[in-house]
Amino acid sequence: MLLAKTSEPHPKLPGTVHSAVEEIEAAGGKAHAVVGDVRNEADVQRA
């Protein structure tokens, strides 16, 4: 699981949670994008 606070691109940071998943999978890994807040227990449990 890859947990990020948003799926929208940030003007100062490259990529999104979804492009990160694509890179992980292109390298042979497995990943699933989840949008949430790591400080929120419910979001972490959902991930």
Short mmCIF file of N, CA and C in Angstrom, two decimals:
data_model
loop_
_atom_site.label_atom_id
_atom_site.label_comp_id
_atom_site.label_asym_id
_atom_site.label_seq_id
_atom_site.Cartn_x
_atom_site.Cartn_y
_atom_site.Cartn_z
N MET A 1 0.83 -1.17 0.00
CA MET A 1 0.00 0.00 0.00
C MET A 1 0.88 1.24 0.00
N LEU A 2 0.46 2.19 -0.77
CA LEU A 2 1.14 3.48 -0.82
C LEU A 2 0.11 4.53 -0.42
N LEU A 3 0.27 5.10 0.76
CA LEU A 3 -0.69 6.05 1.30
C LEU A 3 -0.17 7.47 1.10
N ALA A 4 -0.98 8.31 0.48
CA ALA A 4 -0.62 9.71 0.25
C ALA A 4 -1.79 10.60 0.59
N LYS A 5 -1.50 11.86 0.92
CA LYS A 5 -2.58 12.75 1.35
C LYS A 5 -3.46 13.22 0.21
N THR A 6 -3.00 13.11 -1.03
CA THR A 6 -3.80 13.54 -2.17
C THR A 6 -3.39 12.77 -3.42
N SER A 7 -4.28 12.75 -4.37
CA SER A 7 -3.94 12.14 -5.66
C SER A 7 -3.67 13.21 -6.70
N GLU A 8 -3.80 14.48 -6.29
CA GLU A 8 -3.57 15.60 -7.20
C GLU A 8 -2.09 15.95 -7.25
N PRO A 9 -1.59 16.33 -8.42
CA PRO A 9 -0.18 16.74 -8.51
C PRO A 9 0.08 18.03 -7.72
N HIS A 10 1.27 18.14 -7.18
CA HIS A 10 1.70 19.33 -6.44
C HIS A 10 2.62 20.12 -7.36
N PRO A 11 2.48 21.44 -7.42
CA PRO A 11 3.30 22.22 -8.35
C PRO A 11 4.80 22.17 -8.07
N LYS A 12 5.19 21.87 -6.84
CA LYS A 12 6.61 21.84 -6.49
C LYS A 12 7.19 20.44 -6.38
N LEU A 13 6.34 19.42 -6.46
CA LEU A 13 6.80 18.04 -6.32
C LEU A 13 6.42 17.24 -7.55
N PRO A 14 7.34 16.42 -8.05
CA PRO A 14 7.02 15.62 -9.24
C PRO A 14 6.12 14.43 -8.91
N GLY A 15 5.25 14.10 -9.85
CA GLY A 15 4.46 12.88 -9.75
C GLY A 15 3.28 12.96 -8.81
N THR A 16 2.59 11.83 -8.74
CA THR A 16 1.43 11.66 -7.86
C THR A 16 1.53 10.29 -7.22
N VAL A 17 0.62 9.99 -6.34
CA VAL A 17 0.59 8.66 -5.74
C VAL A 17 0.40 7.60 -6.83
N HIS A 18 -0.35 7.96 -7.86
CA HIS A 18 -0.61 7.00 -8.94
C HIS A 18 0.62 6.80 -9.82
N SER A 19 1.36 7.86 -10.09
CA SER A 19 2.58 7.69 -10.89
C SER A 19 3.63 6.92 -10.09
N ALA A 20 3.64 7.09 -8.77
CA ALA A 20 4.56 6.31 -7.93
C ALA A 20 4.23 4.83 -8.00
N VAL A 21 2.94 4.49 -7.98
CA VAL A 21 2.52 3.09 -8.11
C VAL A 21 2.97 2.55 -9.47
N GLU A 22 2.81 3.34 -10.52
CA GLU A 22 3.24 2.90 -11.85
C GLU A 22 4.74 2.62 -11.88
N GLU A 23 5.53 3.47 -11.23
CA GLU A 23 6.98 3.26 -11.19
C GLU A 23 7.33 1.99 -10.41
N ILE A 24 6.66 1.76 -9.30
CA ILE A 24 6.90 0.55 -8.51
C ILE A 24 6.58 -0.69 -9.32
N GLU A 25 5.44 -0.67 -10.01
CA GLU A 25 5.03 -1.82 -10.81
C GLU A 25 5.95 -2.01 -12.01
N ALA A 26 6.43 -0.93 -12.61
CA ALA A 26 7.36 -1.02 -13.74
C ALA A 26 8.68 -1.66 -13.32
N ALA A 27 9.03 -1.50 -12.04
CA ALA A 27 10.26 -2.09 -11.51
C ALA A 27 10.04 -3.52 -11.03
N GLY A 28 8.81 -4.04 -11.22
CA GLY A 28 8.53 -5.42 -10.85
C GLY A 28 7.85 -5.58 -9.50
N GLY A 29 7.56 -4.48 -8.84
CA GLY A 29 6.90 -4.56 -7.54
C GLY A 29 5.39 -4.51 -7.66
N LYS A 30 4.75 -4.59 -6.53
CA LYS A 30 3.30 -4.49 -6.46
C LYS A 30 2.95 -3.36 -5.51
N ALA A 31 1.97 -2.56 -5.90
CA ALA A 31 1.56 -1.44 -5.05
C ALA A 31 0.11 -1.10 -5.33
N HIS A 32 -0.50 -0.46 -4.36
CA HIS A 32 -1.89 -0.02 -4.49
C HIS A 32 -1.96 1.38 -3.88
N ALA A 33 -2.48 2.35 -4.64
CA ALA A 33 -2.57 3.73 -4.16
C ALA A 33 -3.78 3.90 -3.26
N VAL A 34 -3.56 4.54 -2.13
CA VAL A 34 -4.63 4.88 -1.20
C VAL A 34 -4.44 6.34 -0.81
N VAL A 35 -5.50 7.13 -0.92
CA VAL A 35 -5.44 8.52 -0.51
C VAL A 35 -5.96 8.62 0.92
N GLY A 36 -5.15 9.22 1.79
CA GLY A 36 -5.55 9.34 3.18
C GLY A 36 -4.50 10.09 3.97
N ASP A 37 -4.68 10.14 5.26
CA ASP A 37 -3.80 10.86 6.17
C ASP A 37 -3.18 9.85 7.13
N VAL A 38 -1.86 9.75 7.14
CA VAL A 38 -1.20 8.78 8.01
C VAL A 38 -1.42 9.09 9.48
N ARG A 39 -1.86 10.30 9.79
CA ARG A 39 -2.14 10.68 11.18
C ARG A 39 -3.54 10.26 11.61
N ASN A 40 -4.34 9.78 10.67
CA ASN A 40 -5.72 9.38 10.95
C ASN A 40 -5.79 7.86 10.99
N GLU A 41 -6.07 7.32 12.15
CA GLU A 41 -6.07 5.86 12.33
C GLU A 41 -7.04 5.16 11.37
N ALA A 42 -8.20 5.75 11.12
CA ALA A 42 -9.17 5.14 10.21
C ALA A 42 -8.63 5.05 8.79
N ASP A 43 -7.91 6.09 8.35
CA ASP A 43 -7.31 6.06 7.01
C ASP A 43 -6.24 4.98 6.92
N VAL A 44 -5.44 4.86 7.97
CA VAL A 44 -4.38 3.85 7.98
C VAL A 44 -4.99 2.45 7.98
N GLN A 45 -6.02 2.23 8.76
CA GLN A 45 -6.68 0.92 8.79
C GLN A 45 -7.31 0.59 7.43
N ARG A 46 -7.88 1.60 6.77
CA ARG A 46 -8.49 1.40 5.45
C ARG A 46 -7.44 1.00 4.43
N ALA A 47 -6.23 1.53 4.59
CA ALA A 47 -5.16 1.22 3.65
C ALA A 47 -4.73 -0.22 3.84
#
